[in-house]
PDB file of C-alpha atoms in Angstrom:
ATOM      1  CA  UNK A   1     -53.062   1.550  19.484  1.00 43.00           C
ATOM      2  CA  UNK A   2     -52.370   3.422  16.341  1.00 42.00           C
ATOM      3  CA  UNK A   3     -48.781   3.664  16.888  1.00 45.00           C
ATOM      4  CA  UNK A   4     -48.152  -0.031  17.825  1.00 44.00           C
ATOM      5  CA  UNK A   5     -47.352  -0.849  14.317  1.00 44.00           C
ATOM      6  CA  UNK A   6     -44.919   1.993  13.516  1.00 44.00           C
ATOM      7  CA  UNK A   7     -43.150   1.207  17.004  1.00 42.00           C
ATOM      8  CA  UNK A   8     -42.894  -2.210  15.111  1.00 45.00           C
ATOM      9  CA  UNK A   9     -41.269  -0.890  12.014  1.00 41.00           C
ATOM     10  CA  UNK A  10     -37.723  -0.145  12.790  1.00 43.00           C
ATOM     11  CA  UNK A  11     -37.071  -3.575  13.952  1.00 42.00           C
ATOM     12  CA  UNK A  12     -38.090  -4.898  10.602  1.00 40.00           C
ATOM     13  CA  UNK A  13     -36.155  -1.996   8.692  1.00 40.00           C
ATOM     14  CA  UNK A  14     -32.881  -3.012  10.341  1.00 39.00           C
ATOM     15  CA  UNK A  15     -32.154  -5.513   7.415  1.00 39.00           C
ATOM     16  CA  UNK A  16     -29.940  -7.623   9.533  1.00 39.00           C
ATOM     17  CA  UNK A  17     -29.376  -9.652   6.780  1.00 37.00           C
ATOM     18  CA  UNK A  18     -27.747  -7.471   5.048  1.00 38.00           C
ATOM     19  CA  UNK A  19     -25.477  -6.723   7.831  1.00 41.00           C
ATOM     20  CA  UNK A  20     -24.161 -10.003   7.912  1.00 39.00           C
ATOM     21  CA  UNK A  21     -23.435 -10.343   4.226  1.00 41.00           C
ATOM     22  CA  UNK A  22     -19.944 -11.287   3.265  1.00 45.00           C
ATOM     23  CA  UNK A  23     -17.822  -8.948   1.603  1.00 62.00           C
ATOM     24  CA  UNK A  24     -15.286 -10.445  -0.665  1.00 76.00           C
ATOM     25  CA  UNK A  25     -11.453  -9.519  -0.269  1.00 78.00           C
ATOM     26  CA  UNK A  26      -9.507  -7.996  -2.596  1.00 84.00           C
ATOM     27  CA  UNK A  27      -7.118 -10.522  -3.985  1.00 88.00           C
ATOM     28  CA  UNK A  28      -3.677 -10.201  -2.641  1.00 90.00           C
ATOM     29  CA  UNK A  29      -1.982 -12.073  -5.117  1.00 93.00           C
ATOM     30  CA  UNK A  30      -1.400  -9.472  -7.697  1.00 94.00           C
ATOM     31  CA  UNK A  31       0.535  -7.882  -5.359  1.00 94.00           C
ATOM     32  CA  UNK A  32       2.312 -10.787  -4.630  1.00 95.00           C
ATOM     33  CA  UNK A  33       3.537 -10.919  -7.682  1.00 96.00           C
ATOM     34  CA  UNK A  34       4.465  -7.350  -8.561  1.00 96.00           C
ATOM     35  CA  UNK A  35       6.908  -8.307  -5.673  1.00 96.00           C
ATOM     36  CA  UNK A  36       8.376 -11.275  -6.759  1.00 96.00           C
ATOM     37  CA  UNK A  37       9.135  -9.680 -10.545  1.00 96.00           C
ATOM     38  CA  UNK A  38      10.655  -6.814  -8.662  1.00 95.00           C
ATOM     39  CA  UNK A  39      13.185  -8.916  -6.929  1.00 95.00           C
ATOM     40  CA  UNK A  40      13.706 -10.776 -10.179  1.00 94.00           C
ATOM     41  CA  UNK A  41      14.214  -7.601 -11.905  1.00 93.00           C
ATOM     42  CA  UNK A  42      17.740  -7.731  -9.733  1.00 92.00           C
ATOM     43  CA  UNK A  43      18.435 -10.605 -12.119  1.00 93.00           C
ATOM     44  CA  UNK A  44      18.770  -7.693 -15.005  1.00 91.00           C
ATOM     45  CA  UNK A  45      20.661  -5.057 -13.490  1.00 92.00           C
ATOM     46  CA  UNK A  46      24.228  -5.600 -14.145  1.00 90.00           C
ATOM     47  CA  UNK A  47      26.374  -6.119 -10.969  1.00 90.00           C
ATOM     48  CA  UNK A  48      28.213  -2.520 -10.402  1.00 89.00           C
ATOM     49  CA  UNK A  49      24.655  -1.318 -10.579  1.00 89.00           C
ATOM     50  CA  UNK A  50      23.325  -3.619  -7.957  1.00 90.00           C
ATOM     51  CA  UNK A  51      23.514  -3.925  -4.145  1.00 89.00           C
ATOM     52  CA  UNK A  52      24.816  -7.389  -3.314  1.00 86.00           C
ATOM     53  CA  UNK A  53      24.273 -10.516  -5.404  1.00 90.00           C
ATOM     54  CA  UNK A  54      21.442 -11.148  -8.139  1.00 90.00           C
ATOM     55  CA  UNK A  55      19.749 -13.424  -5.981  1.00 93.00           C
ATOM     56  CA  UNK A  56      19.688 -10.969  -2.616  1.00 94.00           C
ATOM     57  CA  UNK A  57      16.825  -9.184  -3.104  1.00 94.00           C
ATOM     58  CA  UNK A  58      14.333 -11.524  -4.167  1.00 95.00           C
ATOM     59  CA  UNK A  59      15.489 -13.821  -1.563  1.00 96.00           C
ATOM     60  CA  UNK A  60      14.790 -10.989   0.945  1.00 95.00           C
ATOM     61  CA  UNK A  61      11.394 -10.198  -0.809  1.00 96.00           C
ATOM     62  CA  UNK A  62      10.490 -14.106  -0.514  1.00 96.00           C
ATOM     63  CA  UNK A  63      11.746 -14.693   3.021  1.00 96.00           C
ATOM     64  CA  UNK A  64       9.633 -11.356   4.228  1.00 95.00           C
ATOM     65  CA  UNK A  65       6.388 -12.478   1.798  1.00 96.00           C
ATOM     66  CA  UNK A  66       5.977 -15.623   3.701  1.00 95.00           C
ATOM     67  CA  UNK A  67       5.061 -14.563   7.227  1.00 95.00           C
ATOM     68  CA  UNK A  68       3.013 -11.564   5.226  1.00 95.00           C
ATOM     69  CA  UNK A  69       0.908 -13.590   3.672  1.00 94.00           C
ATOM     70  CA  UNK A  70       0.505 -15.914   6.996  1.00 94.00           C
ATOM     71  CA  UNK A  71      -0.521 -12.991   8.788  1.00 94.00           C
ATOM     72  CA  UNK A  72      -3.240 -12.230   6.544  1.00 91.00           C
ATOM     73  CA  UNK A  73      -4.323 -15.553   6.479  1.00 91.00           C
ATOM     74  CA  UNK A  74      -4.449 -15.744  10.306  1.00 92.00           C
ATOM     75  CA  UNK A  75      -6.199 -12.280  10.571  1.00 88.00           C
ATOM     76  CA  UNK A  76      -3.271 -10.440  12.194  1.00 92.00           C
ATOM     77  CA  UNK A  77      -4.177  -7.634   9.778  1.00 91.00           C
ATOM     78  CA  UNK A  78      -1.559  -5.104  12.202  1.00 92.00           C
ATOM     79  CA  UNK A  79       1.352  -7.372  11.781  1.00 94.00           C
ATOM     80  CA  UNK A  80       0.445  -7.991   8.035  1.00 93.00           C
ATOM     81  CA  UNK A  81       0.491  -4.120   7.387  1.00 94.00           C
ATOM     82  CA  UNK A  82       3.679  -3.762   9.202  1.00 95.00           C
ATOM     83  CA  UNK A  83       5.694  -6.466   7.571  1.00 95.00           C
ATOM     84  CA  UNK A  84       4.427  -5.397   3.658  1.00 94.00           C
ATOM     85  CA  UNK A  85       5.890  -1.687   4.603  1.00 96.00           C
ATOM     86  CA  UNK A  86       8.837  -3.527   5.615  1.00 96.00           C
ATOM     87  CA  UNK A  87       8.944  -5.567   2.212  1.00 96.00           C
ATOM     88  CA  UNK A  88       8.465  -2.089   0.155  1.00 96.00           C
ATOM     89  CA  UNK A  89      10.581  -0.727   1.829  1.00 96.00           C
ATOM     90  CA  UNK A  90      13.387  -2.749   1.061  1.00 95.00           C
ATOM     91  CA  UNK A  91      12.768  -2.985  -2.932  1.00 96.00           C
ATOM     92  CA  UNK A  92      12.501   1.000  -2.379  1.00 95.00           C
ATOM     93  CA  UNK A  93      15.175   1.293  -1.034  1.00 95.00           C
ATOM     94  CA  UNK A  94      17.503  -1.426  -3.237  1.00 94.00           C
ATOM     95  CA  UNK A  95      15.549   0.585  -6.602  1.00 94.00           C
ATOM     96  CA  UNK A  96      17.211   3.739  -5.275  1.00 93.00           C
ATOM     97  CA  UNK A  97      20.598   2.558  -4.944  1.00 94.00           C
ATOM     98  CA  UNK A  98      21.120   0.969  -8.128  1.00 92.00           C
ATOM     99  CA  UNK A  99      19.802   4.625  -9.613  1.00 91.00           C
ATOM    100  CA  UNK A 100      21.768   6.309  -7.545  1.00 90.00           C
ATOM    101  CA  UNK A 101      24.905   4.412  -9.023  1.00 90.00           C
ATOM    102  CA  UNK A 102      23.804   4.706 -12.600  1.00 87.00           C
ATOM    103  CA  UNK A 103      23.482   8.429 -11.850  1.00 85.00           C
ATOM    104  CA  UNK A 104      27.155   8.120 -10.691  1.00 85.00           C
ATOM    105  CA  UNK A 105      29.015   5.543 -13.271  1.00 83.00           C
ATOM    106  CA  UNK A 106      27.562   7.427 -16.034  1.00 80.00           C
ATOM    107  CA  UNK A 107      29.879  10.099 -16.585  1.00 78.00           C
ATOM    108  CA  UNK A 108      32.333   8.811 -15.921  1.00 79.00           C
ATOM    109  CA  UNK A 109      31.473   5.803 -18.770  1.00 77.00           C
ATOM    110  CA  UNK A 110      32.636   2.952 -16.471  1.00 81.00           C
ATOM    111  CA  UNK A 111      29.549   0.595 -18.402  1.00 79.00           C
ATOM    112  CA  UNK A 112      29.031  -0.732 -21.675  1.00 83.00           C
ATOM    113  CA  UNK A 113      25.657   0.791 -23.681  1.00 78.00           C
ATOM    114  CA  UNK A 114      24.428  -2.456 -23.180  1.00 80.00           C
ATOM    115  CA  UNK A 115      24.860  -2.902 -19.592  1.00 83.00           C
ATOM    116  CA  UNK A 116      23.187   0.594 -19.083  1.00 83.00           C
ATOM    117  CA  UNK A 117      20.397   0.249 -21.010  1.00 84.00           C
ATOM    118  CA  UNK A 118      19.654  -3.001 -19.153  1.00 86.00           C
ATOM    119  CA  UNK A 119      19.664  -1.476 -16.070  1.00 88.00           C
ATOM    120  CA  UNK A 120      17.749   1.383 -16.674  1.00 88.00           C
ATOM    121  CA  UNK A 121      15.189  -0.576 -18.909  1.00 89.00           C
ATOM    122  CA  UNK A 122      14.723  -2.932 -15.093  1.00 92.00           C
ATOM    123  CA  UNK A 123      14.884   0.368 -12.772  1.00 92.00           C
ATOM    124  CA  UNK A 124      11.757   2.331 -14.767  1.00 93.00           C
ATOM    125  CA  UNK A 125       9.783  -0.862 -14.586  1.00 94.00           C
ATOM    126  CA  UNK A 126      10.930  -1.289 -11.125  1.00 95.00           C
ATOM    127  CA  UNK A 127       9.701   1.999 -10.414  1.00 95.00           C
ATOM    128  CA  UNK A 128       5.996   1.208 -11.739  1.00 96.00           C
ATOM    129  CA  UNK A 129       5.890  -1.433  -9.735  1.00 97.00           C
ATOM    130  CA  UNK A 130       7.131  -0.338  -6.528  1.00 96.00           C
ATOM    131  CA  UNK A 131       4.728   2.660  -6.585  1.00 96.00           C
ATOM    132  CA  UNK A 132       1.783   0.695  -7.632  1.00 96.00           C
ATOM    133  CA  UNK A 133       2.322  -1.172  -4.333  1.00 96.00           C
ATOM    134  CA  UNK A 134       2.591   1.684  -2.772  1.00 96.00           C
ATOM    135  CA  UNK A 135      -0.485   3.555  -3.818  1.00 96.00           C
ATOM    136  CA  UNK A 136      -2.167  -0.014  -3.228  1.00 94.00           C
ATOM    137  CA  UNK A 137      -0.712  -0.310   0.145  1.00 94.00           C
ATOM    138  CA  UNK A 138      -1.426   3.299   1.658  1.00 94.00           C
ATOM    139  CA  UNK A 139      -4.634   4.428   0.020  1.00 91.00           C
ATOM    140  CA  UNK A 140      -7.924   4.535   2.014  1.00 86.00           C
ATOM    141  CA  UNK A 141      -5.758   2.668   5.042  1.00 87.00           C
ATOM    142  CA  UNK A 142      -4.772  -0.165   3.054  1.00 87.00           C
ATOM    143  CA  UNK A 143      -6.464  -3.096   1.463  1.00 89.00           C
ATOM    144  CA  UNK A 144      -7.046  -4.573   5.021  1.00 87.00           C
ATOM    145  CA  UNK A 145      -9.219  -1.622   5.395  1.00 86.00           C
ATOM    146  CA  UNK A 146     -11.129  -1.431   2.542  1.00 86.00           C
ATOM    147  CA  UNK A 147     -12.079  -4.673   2.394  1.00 80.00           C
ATOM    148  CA  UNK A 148     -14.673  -3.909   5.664  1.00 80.00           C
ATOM    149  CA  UNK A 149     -16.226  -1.179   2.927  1.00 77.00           C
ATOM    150  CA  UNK A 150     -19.002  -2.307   0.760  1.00 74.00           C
ATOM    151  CA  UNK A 151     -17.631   0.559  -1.443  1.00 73.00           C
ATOM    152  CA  UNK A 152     -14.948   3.064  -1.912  1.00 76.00           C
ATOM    153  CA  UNK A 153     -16.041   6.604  -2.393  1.00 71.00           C
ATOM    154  CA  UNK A 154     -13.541   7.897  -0.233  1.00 80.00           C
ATOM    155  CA  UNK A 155      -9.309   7.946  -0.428  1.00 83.00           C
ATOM    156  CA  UNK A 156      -5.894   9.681  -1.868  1.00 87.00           C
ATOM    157  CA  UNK A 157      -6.954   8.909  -5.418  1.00 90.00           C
ATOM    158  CA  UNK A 158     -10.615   9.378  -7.148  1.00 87.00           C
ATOM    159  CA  UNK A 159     -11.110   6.820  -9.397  1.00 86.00           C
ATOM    160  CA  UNK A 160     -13.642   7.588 -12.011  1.00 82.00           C
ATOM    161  CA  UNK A 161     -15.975   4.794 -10.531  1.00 81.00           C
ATOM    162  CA  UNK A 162     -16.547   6.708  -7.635  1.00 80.00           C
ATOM    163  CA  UNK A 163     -18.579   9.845  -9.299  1.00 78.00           C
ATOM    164  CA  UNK A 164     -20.316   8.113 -11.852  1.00 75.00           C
ATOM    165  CA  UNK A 165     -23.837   7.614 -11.565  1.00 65.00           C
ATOM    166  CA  UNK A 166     -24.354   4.117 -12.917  1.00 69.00           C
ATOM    167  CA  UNK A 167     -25.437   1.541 -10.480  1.00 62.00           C
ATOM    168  CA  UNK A 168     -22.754  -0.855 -11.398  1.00 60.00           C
ATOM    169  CA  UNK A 169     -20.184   1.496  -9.546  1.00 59.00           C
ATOM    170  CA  UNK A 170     -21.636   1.710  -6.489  1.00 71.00           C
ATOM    171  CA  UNK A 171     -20.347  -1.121  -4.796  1.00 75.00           C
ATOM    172  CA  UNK A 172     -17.135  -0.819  -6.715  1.00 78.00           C
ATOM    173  CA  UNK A 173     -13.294  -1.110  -4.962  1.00 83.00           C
ATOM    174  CA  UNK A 174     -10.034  -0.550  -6.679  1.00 87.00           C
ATOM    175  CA  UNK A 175      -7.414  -3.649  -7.218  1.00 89.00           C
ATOM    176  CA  UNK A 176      -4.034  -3.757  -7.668  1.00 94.00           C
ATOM    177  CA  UNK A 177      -4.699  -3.415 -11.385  1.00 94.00           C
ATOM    178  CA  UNK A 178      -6.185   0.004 -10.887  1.00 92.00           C
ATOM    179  CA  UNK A 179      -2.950   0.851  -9.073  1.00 94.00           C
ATOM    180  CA  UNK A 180      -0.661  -0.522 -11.399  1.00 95.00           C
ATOM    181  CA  UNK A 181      -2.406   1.758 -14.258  1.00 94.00           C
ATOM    182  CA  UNK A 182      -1.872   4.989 -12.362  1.00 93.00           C
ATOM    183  CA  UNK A 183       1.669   4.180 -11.469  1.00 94.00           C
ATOM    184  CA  UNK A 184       2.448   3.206 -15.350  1.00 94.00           C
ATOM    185  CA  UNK A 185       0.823   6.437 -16.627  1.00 92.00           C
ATOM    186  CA  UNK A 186       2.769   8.486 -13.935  1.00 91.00           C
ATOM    187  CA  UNK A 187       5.766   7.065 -15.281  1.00 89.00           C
ATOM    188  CA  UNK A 188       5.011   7.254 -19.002  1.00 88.00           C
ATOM    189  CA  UNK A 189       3.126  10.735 -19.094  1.00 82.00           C
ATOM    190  CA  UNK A 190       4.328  12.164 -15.711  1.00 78.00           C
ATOM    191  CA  UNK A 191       0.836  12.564 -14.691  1.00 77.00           C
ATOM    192  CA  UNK A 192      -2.417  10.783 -13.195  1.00 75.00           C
ATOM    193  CA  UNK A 193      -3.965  11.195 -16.350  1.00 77.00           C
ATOM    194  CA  UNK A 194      -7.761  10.530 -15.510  1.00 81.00           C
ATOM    195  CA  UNK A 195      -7.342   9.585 -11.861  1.00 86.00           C
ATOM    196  CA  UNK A 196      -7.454  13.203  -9.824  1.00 86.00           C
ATOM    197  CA  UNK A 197      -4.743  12.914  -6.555  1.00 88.00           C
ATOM    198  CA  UNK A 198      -6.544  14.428  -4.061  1.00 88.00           C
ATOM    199  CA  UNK A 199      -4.013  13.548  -0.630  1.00 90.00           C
ATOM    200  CA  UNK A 200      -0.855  15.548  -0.215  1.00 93.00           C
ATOM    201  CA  UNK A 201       1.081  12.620   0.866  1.00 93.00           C
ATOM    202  CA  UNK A 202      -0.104  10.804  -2.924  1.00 92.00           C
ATOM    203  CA  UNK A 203       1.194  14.021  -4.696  1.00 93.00           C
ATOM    204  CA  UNK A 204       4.540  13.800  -3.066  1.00 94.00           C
ATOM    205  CA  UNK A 205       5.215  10.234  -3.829  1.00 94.00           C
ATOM    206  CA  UNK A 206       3.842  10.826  -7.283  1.00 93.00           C
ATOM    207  CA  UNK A 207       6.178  13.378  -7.558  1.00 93.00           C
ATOM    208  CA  UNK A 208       8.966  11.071  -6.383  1.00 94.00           C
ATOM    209  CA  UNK A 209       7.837   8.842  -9.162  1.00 93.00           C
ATOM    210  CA  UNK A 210       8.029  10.630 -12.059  1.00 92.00           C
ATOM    211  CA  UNK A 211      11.083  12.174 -11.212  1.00 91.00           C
ATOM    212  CA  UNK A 212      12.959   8.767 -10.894  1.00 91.00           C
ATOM    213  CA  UNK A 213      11.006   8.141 -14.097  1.00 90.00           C
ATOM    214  CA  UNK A 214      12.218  10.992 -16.009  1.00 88.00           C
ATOM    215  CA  UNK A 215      15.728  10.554 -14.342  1.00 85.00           C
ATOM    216  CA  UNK A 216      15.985   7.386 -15.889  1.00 85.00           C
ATOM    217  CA  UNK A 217      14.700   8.169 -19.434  1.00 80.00           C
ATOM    218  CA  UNK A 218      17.362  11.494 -19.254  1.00 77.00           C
ATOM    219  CA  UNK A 219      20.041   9.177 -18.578  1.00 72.00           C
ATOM    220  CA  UNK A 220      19.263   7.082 -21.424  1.00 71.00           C
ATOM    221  CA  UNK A 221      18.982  10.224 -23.874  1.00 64.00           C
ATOM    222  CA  UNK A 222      22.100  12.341 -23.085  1.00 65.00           C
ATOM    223  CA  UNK A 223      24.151   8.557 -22.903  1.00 65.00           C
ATOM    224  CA  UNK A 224      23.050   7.975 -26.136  1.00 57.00           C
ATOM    225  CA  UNK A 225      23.224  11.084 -27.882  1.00 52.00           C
ATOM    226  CA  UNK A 226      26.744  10.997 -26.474  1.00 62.00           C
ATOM    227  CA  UNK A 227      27.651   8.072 -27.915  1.00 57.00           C
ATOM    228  CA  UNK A 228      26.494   8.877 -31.400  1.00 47.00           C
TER     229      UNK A 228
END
């Protein structure tokens, strides 16, 4: 008889309640737009620098956004993750073409000072954005995934919410903005600054990163100490 009530604890400890809170998504929309302004960036880049017309890539970025966006709506959360890679991928891949022809045209001074500080003004912010979708894309499996976390103490980057003590960081999840922040300082200082990379697959691309980054800013320096 003594142990009848502690055989009737564990079913009242369960907190099934809590279970069946809701966890709110991270908004998508930042993202979104970091997109968008990346295709629109193609606006910018003067036409020997770009592949295909001004309006190509942001028409490919909107046309490939649409069913993205559906098929996180509709829970497809596979077929959502497949179709942003296949969105980064392409403003990857159009970001390094047009560097790979400024890194061509240069010496051989084929473009006005204006025209090539244009494009490599649109390329380094390019590049900031591109990675921070990146980073926000792959780290801890993906927003889709760490929106079923009530925190995030675990991933490719730690955040300095996730080892302090106060209790206002312990449910805490990074957004796009946190993203955005780490790509900007990795293209402005060439480091993480106070955001520790801790996957080997993060350092790489935020080697990839600053490289581009300091590629571009080289550019600009040798063109114009050239033409003074």
């Amino acid at each position: 008889m003594s142990h009848m009530p502690q055989a009737n604890m564990p079913s009242s400890s369960v907190r099934p309640r809590a279970a069946k809170e809701p966890r709110t998504a991270e908004p998508r929309w930042p993202a979104v737009v970091a997109l968008l302004a990346t295709g629109g960036l193609h606006f910018v880049i003067p036409a020997p620098l770009r592949f295909g017309q001004e309006w190509l890539l942001l028409a490919v970025v909107t046309v490939l956004l649409i069913p993205t966006v559906v098929a996180h709506r509709i829970g497809k959360r596979r077929l959502n993750r497949v179709l942003s890679h296949i969105v980064l991928s392409a403003v990857t891949a159009s970001m390094v073409w047009s560097l790979g022809l400024l890194i061509h045209r240069l010496p051989l001074h084929l473009d006005p000072p204006g025209a090539l500080l244009r494009a490599a003004a649109a390329l380094w912010v390019a590049n900031v954005l591109v990675f921070a979708s990146w980073y926000w894309r792959l780290d801890a499996g993906g927003p889709n995934q760490r929106d079923l976390r009530d925190s995030h103490d675990e991933g490719a980057f730690l955040f300095p919410q996730m080892i302090t003590p106060w209790e206002s960081d312990k449910n805490w999840r990074p957004g796009f903005v946190d993203y955005l922040f780490l790509a900007f300082n990795t293209s402005t200082a060439f480091s993480p600054t106070d955001v520790p990379v801790l996957s080997r697959w993060a350092k790489l691309m935020m080697m990839v990163q600053a490289l581009i980054s300091l590629a571009t800013v080289a550019l600009l320096a040798a063109r114009a100490v050239n033409i003074l």
